[in-house]
Amino acid sequence: MQQTNNPQELAAIAKKIRRHIVEMTGAAKSGHPGGSLSATDILVTLYWDVMRHDPANPKWPQRDRFILSKGHAAPVLYSVLAECGYCPVDQLLTLRKLGSMYQGHPDIRFLPVLEASTGSLGQGLSLALGMGEGLKLDGYDSRVYVMIGDGESQEGQIWEAAMYGSFHKVDNVCCIVDYNKIQLDGFVKDILDLAPLADKWRAFGWHTLEIDGHDLAAIKAAFTEAAATKGKPTCIVAHTVKGKGVSFMENNPKFHGVAPTPQEVELALKELA
Ligand SMILES: Cc1ncc(C[n+]2csc(CCOP(=O)(O)OP(=O)(O)O)c2C)c(N)n1
Ligand SMILES: [Mg+2]
C-alpha cells in the first residue's frame, strides 16, 4: 500500500472511510455509526502515516499493532483495513450478515488479519500491554496502539491496566481515548463523568497529551511525541465529536447504535461528497 503524510490525501481517505461507515451501517440497518465516525481521522493517520505495517504480509512479526478496544466501532476498522488492502472492499456491505467476515464486532475467527477480537469493553488495553511486553521480550521495536472509548473508560479493568502499564514501563504502548463525550445512551458527564480525564492518566503515570482528534497535524504530532517518550507509556486524550462529518449525527447520542435510514444515508453521502 502507498502511505502518505500529505494532509489533503489523508483527508480524502478519511472522507472515503466515512462514506463506507454510513453505507455499511445503512445496509445492515444496525451497527454503530457515531463512534466509528469520531475515530476515523485517528485510524486513518495511524494506518496511512504512522504505523509500520504491510498488508501483503499481515503477520510480519515486526509490524506495529492496532487494537480497537471499543470494538463496536468495527465499521471504521473494517473500512480502513479494506482500503489498506487487508480484506475486500466489495464485501463491506455484508456487515453484520450471518457468516460475514465483517461481524458486528471484530472477530479474529472471521477476519484473521485482526490483532484481536474485541467488543467486550474494557479488555483492549490489557491486551495491548501484554503484546507490548511480548514484543520487547522478542527484541522488536514495534509499537502497539490501542483505542478505547470514554464510556469504556468507566470500566475498572482500564484503570488496572493503566496502573500496570506505567509500573512496568511499557513505553511501546500508546493508548488513544476517543473522548467524544457520549456513551451508549447519553452524555458521559450525566452518567459517570471522567473529568479531569487527562489528569487521571497523568496520576496513573502515563505521559499524557490532549489533542483535537480531528486535526490531522495534531494527531500526527502526538504519535511522534509518543514514539519519542521512553520509560512510560503514552495516553492521547483525543477530543472528538461523535458522528463527525455528518451534520445530523454530530454530537447526537441517538447515532451511537442506530443506523441511518435510506433517506439519511442519501443525505449523509451528499455531505460527504
Ligand atoms: C463489557 C461491556 N459492557 C457493555 C457493552 C455494551 N456497550 C456497547 S458500546 C457501549 C458504550 C460505549 O461508549 P463509548 O466507550 O463512549 O463508545 P463510543 O462513544 O466511542 O462509541 C456499551 C455500554 C459492551 N460492549 N461491553
Ligand atoms: Mg464515547
PDB file of C-alpha atoms and ligand atoms in Angstrom:
ATOM      1  CA  MET A   1       0.000   0.000   0.000  1.00  0.00           C
ATOM      2  CA  GLN A   2       1.023   3.609  -0.501  1.00  0.00           C
ATOM      3  CA  GLN A   3       1.423   5.506   2.772  1.00  0.00           C
ATOM      4  CA  THR A   4       1.321   9.305   2.783  1.00  0.00           C
ATOM      5  CA  ASN A   5       1.845  12.284   5.060  1.00  0.00           C
ATOM      6  CA  ASN A   6       0.057  14.652   2.703  1.00  0.00           C
ATOM      7  CA  PRO A   7      -2.833  16.240   4.662  1.00  0.00           C
ATOM      8  CA  GLN A   8      -5.062  16.556   1.583  1.00  0.00           C
ATOM      9  CA  GLU A   9      -4.599  12.902   0.726  1.00  0.00           C
ATOM     10  CA  LEU A  10      -5.265  11.836   4.316  1.00  0.00           C
ATOM     11  CA  ALA A  11      -8.404  13.983   4.441  1.00  0.00           C
ATOM     12  CA  ALA A  12      -9.639  12.432   1.194  1.00  0.00           C
ATOM     13  CA  ILE A  13      -9.066   8.933   2.580  1.00  0.00           C
ATOM     14  CA  ALA A  14     -10.909   9.873   5.776  1.00  0.00           C
ATOM     15  CA  LYS A  15     -13.878  11.038   3.729  1.00  0.00           C
ATOM     16  CA  LYS A  16     -13.932   7.769   1.818  1.00  0.00           C
ATOM     17  CA  ILE A  17     -13.844   5.843   5.110  1.00  0.00           C
ATOM     18  CA  ARG A  18     -16.750   7.922   6.468  1.00  0.00           C
ATOM     19  CA  ARG A  19     -18.756   7.120   3.344  1.00  0.00           C
ATOM     20  CA  HIS A  20     -18.128   3.415   3.905  1.00  0.00           C
ATOM     21  CA  ILE A  21     -19.279   3.704   7.530  1.00  0.00           C
ATOM     22  CA  VAL A  22     -22.548   5.355   6.502  1.00  0.00           C
ATOM     23  CA  GLU A  23     -23.192   2.873   3.684  1.00  0.00           C
ATOM     24  CA  MET A  24     -22.297  -0.181   5.764  1.00  0.00           C
ATOM     25  CA  THR A  25     -24.481   0.653   8.746  1.00  0.00           C
ATOM     26  CA  GLY A  26     -27.256   1.778   6.396  1.00  0.00           C
ATOM     27  CA  ALA A  27     -27.138  -1.547   4.543  1.00  0.00           C
ATOM     28  CA  ALA A  28     -27.022  -3.538   7.791  1.00  0.00           C
ATOM     29  CA  LYS A  29     -29.866  -1.456   9.277  1.00  0.00           C
ATOM     30  CA  SER A  30     -27.923  -1.675  12.538  1.00  0.00           C
ATOM     31  CA  GLY A  31     -24.495  -1.014  13.967  1.00  0.00           C
ATOM     32  CA  HIS A  32     -22.606   1.899  15.437  1.00  0.00           C
ATOM     33  CA  PRO A  33     -22.026   4.882  13.135  1.00  0.00           C
ATOM     34  CA  GLY A  34     -21.367   7.604  15.757  1.00  0.00           C
ATOM     35  CA  GLY A  35     -18.299   6.113  17.431  1.00  0.00           C
ATOM     36  CA  SER A  36     -16.953   4.946  14.077  1.00  0.00           C
ATOM     37  CA  LEU A  37     -17.086   8.467  12.649  1.00  0.00           C
ATOM     38  CA  SER A  38     -15.431  10.008  15.716  1.00  0.00           C
ATOM     39  CA  ALA A  39     -12.483   7.606  15.407  1.00  0.00           C
ATOM     40  CA  THR A  40     -11.944   7.942  11.651  1.00  0.00           C
ATOM     41  CA  ASP A  41      -9.242  10.634  11.485  1.00  0.00           C
ATOM     42  CA  ILE A  42      -7.148   8.876  14.118  1.00  0.00           C
ATOM     43  CA  LEU A  43      -7.309   5.468  12.415  1.00  0.00           C
ATOM     44  CA  VAL A  44      -6.562   6.967   9.009  1.00  0.00           C
ATOM     45  CA  THR A  45      -3.488   8.774  10.396  1.00  0.00           C
ATOM     46  CA  LEU A  46      -2.305   5.586  12.092  1.00  0.00           C
ATOM     47  CA  TYR A  47      -2.688   3.258   9.117  1.00  0.00           C
ATOM     48  CA  TRP A  48      -1.650   5.631   6.336  1.00  0.00           C
ATOM     49  CA  ASP A  49       1.014   7.722   8.054  1.00  0.00           C
ATOM     50  CA  VAL A  50       2.230   6.331  11.372  1.00  0.00           C
ATOM     51  CA  MET A  51       2.194   2.569  11.691  1.00  0.00           C
ATOM     52  CA  ARG A  52       4.745   0.224  10.171  1.00  0.00           C
ATOM     53  CA  HIS A  53       2.674  -2.494   8.609  1.00  0.00           C
ATOM     54  CA  ASP A  54       2.369  -4.417   5.373  1.00  0.00           C
ATOM     55  CA  PRO A  55      -0.977  -5.632   4.038  1.00  0.00           C
ATOM     56  CA  ALA A  56       0.933  -8.076   1.796  1.00  0.00           C
ATOM     57  CA  ASN A  57       2.465  -9.638   4.916  1.00  0.00           C
ATOM     58  CA  PRO A  58      -0.176  -9.159   7.630  1.00  0.00           C
ATOM     59  CA  LYS A  59       1.571 -11.274  10.266  1.00  0.00           C
ATOM     60  CA  TRP A  60       5.023  -9.696   9.758  1.00  0.00           C
ATOM     61  CA  PRO A  61       6.413 -10.135  13.302  1.00  0.00           C
ATOM     62  CA  GLN A  62       7.944  -6.651  13.487  1.00  0.00           C
ATOM     63  CA  ARG A  63       4.735  -4.873  12.495  1.00  0.00           C
ATOM     64  CA  ASP A  64       3.110  -2.246  14.679  1.00  0.00           C
ATOM     65  CA  ARG A  65      -0.213  -3.392  16.111  1.00  0.00           C
ATOM     66  CA  PHE A  66      -3.577  -1.675  16.440  1.00  0.00           C
ATOM     67  CA  ILE A  67      -6.338  -2.875  18.734  1.00  0.00           C
ATOM     68  CA  LEU A  68      -9.807  -1.368  18.596  1.00  0.00           C
ATOM     69  CA  SER A  69     -10.836  -1.930  22.199  1.00  0.00           C
ATOM     70  CA  LYS A  70     -14.147  -0.144  21.532  1.00  0.00           C
ATOM     71  CA  GLY A  71     -14.970  -2.987  19.168  1.00  0.00           C
ATOM     72  CA  HIS A  72     -18.493  -1.778  18.402  1.00  0.00           C
ATOM     73  CA  ALA A  73     -16.836   0.806  16.128  1.00  0.00           C
ATOM     74  CA  ALA A  74     -15.965  -2.096  13.824  1.00  0.00           C
ATOM     75  CA  PRO A  75     -17.184  -0.296  10.660  1.00  0.00           C
ATOM     76  CA  VAL A  76     -14.271   2.155  10.828  1.00  0.00           C
ATOM     77  CA  LEU A  77     -11.734  -0.617  11.389  1.00  0.00           C
ATOM     78  CA  TYR A  78     -13.121  -2.794   8.588  1.00  0.00           C
ATOM     79  CA  SER A  79     -13.192   0.131   6.142  1.00  0.00           C
ATOM     80  CA  VAL A  80      -9.613   1.072   6.986  1.00  0.00           C
ATOM     81  CA  LEU A  81      -8.336  -2.499   6.738  1.00  0.00           C
ATOM     82  CA  ALA A  82     -10.158  -2.984   3.450  1.00  0.00           C
ATOM     83  CA  GLU A  83      -8.877   0.262   1.913  1.00  0.00           C
ATOM     84  CA  CYS A  84      -5.345  -0.694   3.018  1.00  0.00           C
ATOM     85  CA  GLY A  85      -5.754  -3.961   1.118  1.00  0.00           C
ATOM     86  CA  TYR A  86      -6.073  -6.434   4.006  1.00  0.00           C
ATOM     87  CA  CYS A  87      -9.570  -7.586   3.079  1.00  0.00           C
ATOM     88  CA  PRO A  88     -12.127  -6.977   0.323  1.00  0.00           C
ATOM     89  CA  VAL A  89     -13.762  -3.577  -0.083  1.00  0.00           C
ATOM     90  CA  ASP A  90     -16.549  -5.133  -2.137  1.00  0.00           C
ATOM     91  CA  GLN A  91     -17.792  -7.146   0.838  1.00  0.00           C
ATOM     92  CA  LEU A  92     -18.035  -4.253   3.291  1.00  0.00           C
ATOM     93  CA  LEU A  93     -21.796  -4.119   2.780  1.00  0.00           C
ATOM     94  CA  THR A  94     -22.109  -7.632   4.242  1.00  0.00           C
ATOM     95  CA  LEU A  95     -21.536  -6.036   7.666  1.00  0.00           C
ATOM     96  CA  ARG A  96     -23.429  -7.937  10.384  1.00  0.00           C
ATOM     97  CA  LYS A  97     -24.735 -10.600   7.976  1.00  0.00           C
ATOM     98  CA  LEU A  98     -24.635 -14.214   9.104  1.00  0.00           C
ATOM     99  CA  GLY A  99     -21.211 -15.682   8.283  1.00  0.00           C
ATOM    100  CA  SER A 100     -19.732 -12.393   7.023  1.00  0.00           C
ATOM    101  CA  MET A 101     -16.062 -11.695   7.732  1.00  0.00           C
ATOM    102  CA  TYR A 102     -17.376  -8.326   8.874  1.00  0.00           C
ATOM    103  CA  GLN A 103     -19.171  -9.332  12.063  1.00  0.00           C
ATOM    104  CA  GLY A 104     -20.856  -6.752  14.290  1.00  0.00           C
ATOM    105  CA  HIS A 105     -17.751  -6.733  16.487  1.00  0.00           C
ATOM    106  CA  PRO A 106     -14.212  -7.568  15.303  1.00  0.00           C
ATOM    107  CA  ASP A 107     -13.850 -11.347  15.418  1.00  0.00           C
ATOM    108  CA  ILE A 108     -10.472 -12.824  14.531  1.00  0.00           C
ATOM    109  CA  ARG A 109     -12.114 -16.174  13.703  1.00  0.00           C
ATOM    110  CA  PHE A 110     -13.885 -14.489  10.778  1.00  0.00           C
ATOM    111  CA  LEU A 111     -11.161 -11.971   9.894  1.00  0.00           C
ATOM    112  CA  PRO A 112      -7.703 -13.369  10.717  1.00  0.00           C
ATOM    113  CA  VAL A 113      -5.852 -10.133   9.841  1.00  0.00           C
ATOM    114  CA  LEU A 114      -7.218  -8.609  13.050  1.00  0.00           C
ATOM    115  CA  GLU A 115      -4.875  -8.429  16.042  1.00  0.00           C
ATOM    116  CA  ALA A 116      -7.618  -9.426  18.481  1.00  0.00           C
ATOM    117  CA  SER A 117     -11.315  -9.996  18.894  1.00  0.00           C
ATOM    118  CA  THR A 118     -12.848  -7.092  20.761  1.00  0.00           C
ATOM    119  CA  GLY A 119     -16.218  -5.719  21.771  1.00  0.00           C
ATOM    120  CA  SER A 120     -16.435  -6.687  25.396  1.00  0.00           C
ATOM    121  CA  LEU A 121     -15.429  -3.247  26.615  1.00  0.00           C
ATOM    122  CA  GLY A 122     -12.506  -2.761  28.981  1.00  0.00           C
ATOM    123  CA  GLN A 123     -10.203  -5.503  27.721  1.00  0.00           C
ATOM    124  CA  GLY A 124      -8.199  -3.981  24.872  1.00  0.00           C
ATOM    125  CA  LEU A 125      -5.713  -2.001  26.941  1.00  0.00           C
ATOM    126  CA  SER A 126      -4.736  -5.137  28.849  1.00  0.00           C
ATOM    127  CA  LEU A 127      -4.270  -6.956  25.544  1.00  0.00           C
ATOM    128  CA  ALA A 128      -2.123  -4.113  24.200  1.00  0.00           C
ATOM    129  CA  LEU A 129       0.126  -4.075  27.257  1.00  0.00           C
ATOM    130  CA  GLY A 130       0.628  -7.835  27.039  1.00  0.00           C
ATOM    131  CA  MET A 131       1.510  -7.526  23.361  1.00  0.00           C
ATOM    132  CA  GLY A 132       3.834  -4.604  24.100  1.00  0.00           C
ATOM    133  CA  GLU A 133       5.736  -6.580  26.707  1.00  0.00           C
ATOM    134  CA  GLY A 134       5.875  -9.614  24.421  1.00  0.00           C
ATOM    135  CA  LEU A 135       7.371  -7.528  21.625  1.00  0.00           C
ATOM    136  CA  LYS A 136      10.042  -6.196  23.978  1.00  0.00           C
ATOM    137  CA  LEU A 137      10.915  -9.735  25.064  1.00  0.00           C
ATOM    138  CA  ASP A 138      11.293 -10.642  21.384  1.00  0.00           C
ATOM    139  CA  GLY A 139      13.674  -7.709  20.946  1.00  0.00           C
ATOM    140  CA  TYR A 140      11.446  -5.869  18.465  1.00  0.00           C
ATOM    141  CA  ASP A 141      10.955  -2.111  18.483  1.00  0.00           C
ATOM    142  CA  SER A 142       7.366  -2.445  17.258  1.00  0.00           C
ATOM    143  CA  ARG A 143       4.703  -0.282  18.824  1.00  0.00           C
ATOM    144  CA  VAL A 144       1.183  -1.131  19.947  1.00  0.00           C
ATOM    145  CA  TYR A 145      -1.690   1.313  19.537  1.00  0.00           C
ATOM    146  CA  VAL A 146      -4.992   0.789  21.280  1.00  0.00           C
ATOM    147  CA  MET A 147      -8.117   2.895  21.096  1.00  0.00           C
ATOM    148  CA  ILE A 148     -10.586   2.966  23.974  1.00  0.00           C
ATOM    149  CA  GLY A 149     -13.856   4.872  24.342  1.00  0.00           C
ATOM    150  CA  ASP A 150     -14.754   7.402  27.004  1.00  0.00           C
ATOM    151  CA  GLY A 151     -17.764   5.368  28.110  1.00  0.00           C
ATOM    152  CA  GLU A 152     -15.471   2.366  28.068  1.00  0.00           C
ATOM    153  CA  SER A 153     -13.165   4.228  30.440  1.00  0.00           C
ATOM    154  CA  GLN A 154     -15.729   3.669  33.186  1.00  0.00           C
ATOM    155  CA  GLU A 155     -14.629   0.003  33.215  1.00  0.00           C
ATOM    156  CA  GLY A 156     -12.408  -0.869  36.178  1.00  0.00           C
ATOM    157  CA  GLN A 157     -10.145  -3.032  34.033  1.00  0.00           C
ATOM    158  CA  ILE A 158      -8.946   0.076  32.169  1.00  0.00           C
ATOM    159  CA  TRP A 159      -7.501   1.510  35.378  1.00  0.00           C
ATOM    160  CA  GLU A 160      -5.963  -1.781  36.495  1.00  0.00           C
ATOM    161  CA  ALA A 161      -4.224  -1.878  33.121  1.00  0.00           C
ATOM    162  CA  ALA A 162      -3.239   1.799  33.356  1.00  0.00           C
ATOM    163  CA  MET A 163      -1.562   1.120  36.711  1.00  0.00           C
ATOM    164  CA  TYR A 164       0.239  -1.881  35.256  1.00  0.00           C
ATOM    165  CA  GLY A 165       1.438  -0.084  32.144  1.00  0.00           C
ATOM    166  CA  SER A 166       3.314   2.673  33.943  1.00  0.00           C
ATOM    167  CA  PHE A 167       4.679   0.452  36.722  1.00  0.00           C
ATOM    168  CA  HIS A 168       6.143  -1.896  34.117  1.00  0.00           C
ATOM    169  CA  LYS A 169       7.265   0.971  31.845  1.00  0.00           C
ATOM    170  CA  VAL A 170       5.533  -0.444  28.772  1.00  0.00           C
ATOM    171  CA  ASP A 171       6.636   2.518  26.689  1.00  0.00           C
ATOM    172  CA  ASN A 172       5.914   0.888  23.335  1.00  0.00           C
ATOM    173  CA  VAL A 173       2.181   1.131  24.044  1.00  0.00           C
ATOM    174  CA  CYS A 174       0.129   4.174  23.094  1.00  0.00           C
ATOM    175  CA  CYS A 175      -3.471   4.389  24.275  1.00  0.00           C
ATOM    176  CA  ILE A 176      -5.832   6.738  22.497  1.00  0.00           C
ATOM    177  CA  VAL A 177      -9.041   7.762  24.239  1.00  0.00           C
ATOM    178  CA  ASP A 178     -11.760   8.656  21.742  1.00  0.00           C
ATOM    179  CA  TYR A 179     -13.167  11.366  24.012  1.00  0.00           C
ATOM    180  CA  ASN A 180     -16.393  12.084  22.134  1.00  0.00           C
ATOM    181  CA  LYS A 181     -18.290  12.816  25.398  1.00  0.00           C
ATOM    182  CA  ILE A 182     -21.135  10.405  24.548  1.00  0.00           C
ATOM    183  CA  GLN A 183     -21.639   6.789  25.599  1.00  0.00           C
ATOM    184  CA  LEU A 184     -24.407   4.280  24.800  1.00  0.00           C
ATOM    185  CA  ASP A 185     -27.471   6.292  25.749  1.00  0.00           C
ATOM    186  CA  GLY A 186     -26.381   9.735  26.750  1.00  0.00           C
ATOM    187  CA  PHE A 187     -23.635  12.162  27.668  1.00  0.00           C
ATOM    188  CA  VAL A 188     -20.752  10.847  29.761  1.00  0.00           C
ATOM    189  CA  LYS A 189     -20.922  13.888  32.074  1.00  0.00           C
ATOM    190  CA  ASP A 190     -24.504  12.997  33.056  1.00  0.00           C
ATOM    191  CA  ILE A 191     -23.910   9.263  33.533  1.00  0.00           C
ATOM    192  CA  LEU A 192     -20.486   8.888  35.174  1.00  0.00           C
ATOM    193  CA  ASP A 193     -18.181  11.789  34.438  1.00  0.00           C
ATOM    194  CA  LEU A 194     -14.494  11.207  33.740  1.00  0.00           C
ATOM    195  CA  ALA A 195     -13.229  14.775  34.118  1.00  0.00           C
ATOM    196  CA  PRO A 196     -10.479  15.676  34.607  1.00  0.00           C
ATOM    197  CA  LEU A 197      -9.536  12.767  32.362  1.00  0.00           C
ATOM    198  CA  ALA A 198      -6.014  13.796  31.329  1.00  0.00           C
ATOM    199  CA  ASP A 199      -5.125  14.426  34.989  1.00  0.00           C
ATOM    200  CA  LYS A 200      -6.274  10.904  35.830  1.00  0.00           C
ATOM    201  CA  TRP A 201      -3.943   9.384  33.215  1.00  0.00           C
ATOM    202  CA  ARG A 202      -1.073  11.539  34.458  1.00  0.00           C
ATOM    203  CA  ALA A 203      -1.766  10.422  38.008  1.00  0.00           C
ATOM    204  CA  PHE A 204      -1.569   6.832  36.791  1.00  0.00           C
ATOM    205  CA  GLY A 205       1.949   7.552  35.499  1.00  0.00           C
ATOM    206  CA  TRP A 206       1.308   7.878  31.761  1.00  0.00           C
ATOM    207  CA  HIS A 207       2.820  10.523  29.525  1.00  0.00           C
ATOM    208  CA  THR A 208      -0.425  12.262  28.593  1.00  0.00           C
ATOM    209  CA  LEU A 209      -1.327  14.557  25.717  1.00  0.00           C
ATOM    210  CA  GLU A 210      -4.610  16.263  24.885  1.00  0.00           C
ATOM    211  CA  ILE A 211      -5.411  16.950  21.261  1.00  0.00           C
ATOM    212  CA  ASP A 212      -8.205  17.713  18.830  1.00  0.00           C
ATOM    213  CA  GLY A 213      -8.839  14.235  17.452  1.00  0.00           C
ATOM    214  CA  HIS A 214      -9.902  15.600  14.067  1.00  0.00           C
ATOM    215  CA  ASP A 215      -6.820  17.780  13.476  1.00  0.00           C
ATOM    216  CA  LEU A 216      -4.636  15.565  11.293  1.00  0.00           C
ATOM    217  CA  ALA A 217      -1.450  17.520  12.041  1.00  0.00           C
ATOM    218  CA  ALA A 218      -2.091  17.397  15.793  1.00  0.00           C
ATOM    219  CA  ILE A 219      -2.785  13.650  15.621  1.00  0.00           C
ATOM    220  CA  LYS A 220       0.465  13.030  13.770  1.00  0.00           C
ATOM    221  CA  ALA A 221       2.457  15.210  16.173  1.00  0.00           C
ATOM    222  CA  ALA A 222       1.015  13.352  19.163  1.00  0.00           C
ATOM    223  CA  PHE A 223       2.040   9.961  17.752  1.00  0.00           C
ATOM    224  CA  THR A 224       5.533  11.311  17.050  1.00  0.00           C
ATOM    225  CA  GLU A 225       5.826  12.534  20.648  1.00  0.00           C
ATOM    226  CA  ALA A 226       4.519   9.199  21.946  1.00  0.00           C
ATOM    227  CA  ALA A 227       7.144   7.276  19.999  1.00  0.00           C
ATOM    228  CA  ALA A 228       9.886   9.516  21.415  1.00  0.00           C
ATOM    229  CA  THR A 229       8.716   9.045  25.008  1.00  0.00           C
ATOM    230  CA  LYS A 230      10.760   6.443  26.870  1.00  0.00           C
ATOM    231  CA  GLY A 231      10.221   4.907  30.306  1.00  0.00           C
ATOM    232  CA  LYS A 232       6.449   5.329  30.380  1.00  0.00           C
ATOM    233  CA  PRO A 233       3.531   4.568  28.093  1.00  0.00           C
ATOM    234  CA  THR A 234       1.647   7.407  26.431  1.00  0.00           C
ATOM    235  CA  CYS A 235      -2.045   8.227  26.545  1.00  0.00           C
ATOM    236  CA  ILE A 236      -3.501  10.556  23.944  1.00  0.00           C
ATOM    237  CA  VAL A 237      -6.762  12.053  25.132  1.00  0.00           C
ATOM    238  CA  ALA A 238      -8.345  12.914  21.793  1.00  0.00           C
ATOM    239  CA  HIS A 239     -11.252  15.337  21.933  1.00  0.00           C
ATOM    240  CA  THR A 240     -13.609  14.225  19.195  1.00  0.00           C
ATOM    241  CA  VAL A 241     -17.164  14.671  18.004  1.00  0.00           C
ATOM    242  CA  LYS A 242     -19.372  11.614  17.920  1.00  0.00           C
ATOM    243  CA  GLY A 243     -20.842  11.313  14.417  1.00  0.00           C
ATOM    244  CA  LYS A 244     -18.158  13.641  12.981  1.00  0.00           C
ATOM    245  CA  GLY A 245     -18.716  14.553   9.338  1.00  0.00           C
ATOM    246  CA  VAL A 246     -22.479  14.022   9.154  1.00  0.00           C
ATOM    247  CA  SER A 247     -24.355  17.074  10.452  1.00  0.00           C
ATOM    248  CA  PHE A 248     -27.381  15.292  11.891  1.00  0.00           C
ATOM    249  CA  MET A 249     -25.259  12.627  13.575  1.00  0.00           C
ATOM    250  CA  GLU A 250     -22.766  15.021  15.161  1.00  0.00           C
ATOM    251  CA  ASN A 251     -22.976  15.108  18.957  1.00  0.00           C
ATOM    252  CA  ASN A 252     -26.266  13.197  18.772  1.00  0.00           C
ATOM    253  CA  PRO A 253     -26.459  10.265  21.242  1.00  0.00           C
ATOM    254  CA  LYS A 254     -29.107   8.582  19.052  1.00  0.00           C
ATOM    255  CA  PHE A 255     -26.485   7.616  16.491  1.00  0.00           C
ATOM    256  CA  HIS A 256     -24.418   5.620  18.954  1.00  0.00           C
ATOM    257  CA  GLY A 257     -26.157   2.419  17.975  1.00  0.00           C
ATOM    258  CA  VAL A 258     -28.800   3.359  15.407  1.00  0.00           C
ATOM    259  CA  ALA A 259     -28.206   3.048  11.676  1.00  0.00           C
ATOM    260  CA  PRO A 260     -29.180   5.765   9.216  1.00  0.00           C
ATOM    261  CA  THR A 261     -32.378   5.188   7.229  1.00  0.00           C
ATOM    262  CA  PRO A 262     -32.096   5.041   3.411  1.00  0.00           C
ATOM    263  CA  GLN A 263     -33.025   8.760   3.257  1.00  0.00           C
ATOM    264  CA  GLU A 264     -30.466   9.584   5.930  1.00  0.00           C
ATOM    265  CA  VAL A 265     -27.812   7.588   4.037  1.00  0.00           C
ATOM    266  CA  GLU A 266     -28.527   9.688   0.956  1.00  0.00           C
ATOM    267  CA  LEU A 267     -28.289  12.928   2.918  1.00  0.00           C
ATOM    268  CA  ALA A 268     -25.100  11.859   4.669  1.00  0.00           C
ATOM    269  CA  LEU A 269     -23.424  10.824   1.414  1.00  0.00           C
ATOM    270  CA  LYS A 270     -24.251  14.246  -0.058  1.00  0.00           C
ATOM    271  CA  GLU A 271     -22.477  15.874   2.892  1.00  0.00           C
ATOM    272  CA  LEU A 272     -19.517  13.551   2.411  1.00  0.00           C
ATOM    273  CA  ALA A 273     -19.306  14.039  -1.353  1.00  0.00           C
TER     274      ALA A 273
HETATM  275  C1  LIG B   1     -18.388  -5.048  28.920  1.00  0.00           C
HETATM  276  C2  LIG B   1     -19.397  -4.370  28.046  1.00  0.00           C
HETATM  277  N1  LIG B   1     -20.465  -3.762  28.612  1.00  0.00           N
HETATM  278  C3  LIG B   1     -21.393  -3.173  27.842  1.00  0.00           C
HETATM  279  C4  LIG B   1     -21.274  -3.186  26.476  1.00  0.00           C
HETATM  280  C5  LIG B   1     -22.359  -2.543  25.600  1.00  0.00           C
HETATM  281  N2  LIG B   1     -21.876  -1.313  25.005  1.00  0.00           N
HETATM  282  C6  LIG B   1     -21.506  -1.273  23.711  1.00  0.00           C
HETATM  283  S1  LIG B   1     -20.989   0.254  23.222  1.00  0.00           S
HETATM  284  C7  LIG B   1     -21.279   0.890  24.770  1.00  0.00           C
HETATM  285  C8  LIG B   1     -20.997   2.343  25.062  1.00  0.00           C
HETATM  286  C9  LIG B   1     -19.566   2.680  24.840  1.00  0.00           C
HETATM  287  O1  LIG B   1     -19.360   4.062  24.934  1.00  0.00           O
HETATM  288  P1  LIG B   1     -18.012   4.673  24.452  1.00  0.00           P
HETATM  289  O2  LIG B   1     -16.885   3.892  25.026  1.00  0.00           O
HETATM  290  O3  LIG B   1     -18.046   6.111  24.781  1.00  0.00           O
HETATM  291  O4  LIG B   1     -18.052   4.396  22.891  1.00  0.00           O
HETATM  292  P2  LIG B   1     -18.117   5.427  21.665  1.00  0.00           P
HETATM  293  O5  LIG B   1     -18.731   6.695  22.128  1.00  0.00           O
HETATM  294  O6  LIG B   1     -16.714   5.630  21.239  1.00  0.00           O
HETATM  295  O7  LIG B   1     -18.930   4.733  20.611  1.00  0.00           O
HETATM  296  C10 LIG B   1     -21.777  -0.098  25.622  1.00  0.00           C
HETATM  297  C11 LIG B   1     -22.131   0.141  27.030  1.00  0.00           C
HETATM  298  C12 LIG B   1     -20.151  -3.835  25.914  1.00  0.00           C
HETATM  299  N3  LIG B   1     -19.943  -3.896  24.610  1.00  0.00           N
HETATM  300  N4  LIG B   1     -19.218  -4.414  26.726  1.00  0.00           N
HETATM  301 MG    MG B   2     -17.944   7.836  23.694  1.00  0.00          MG
END
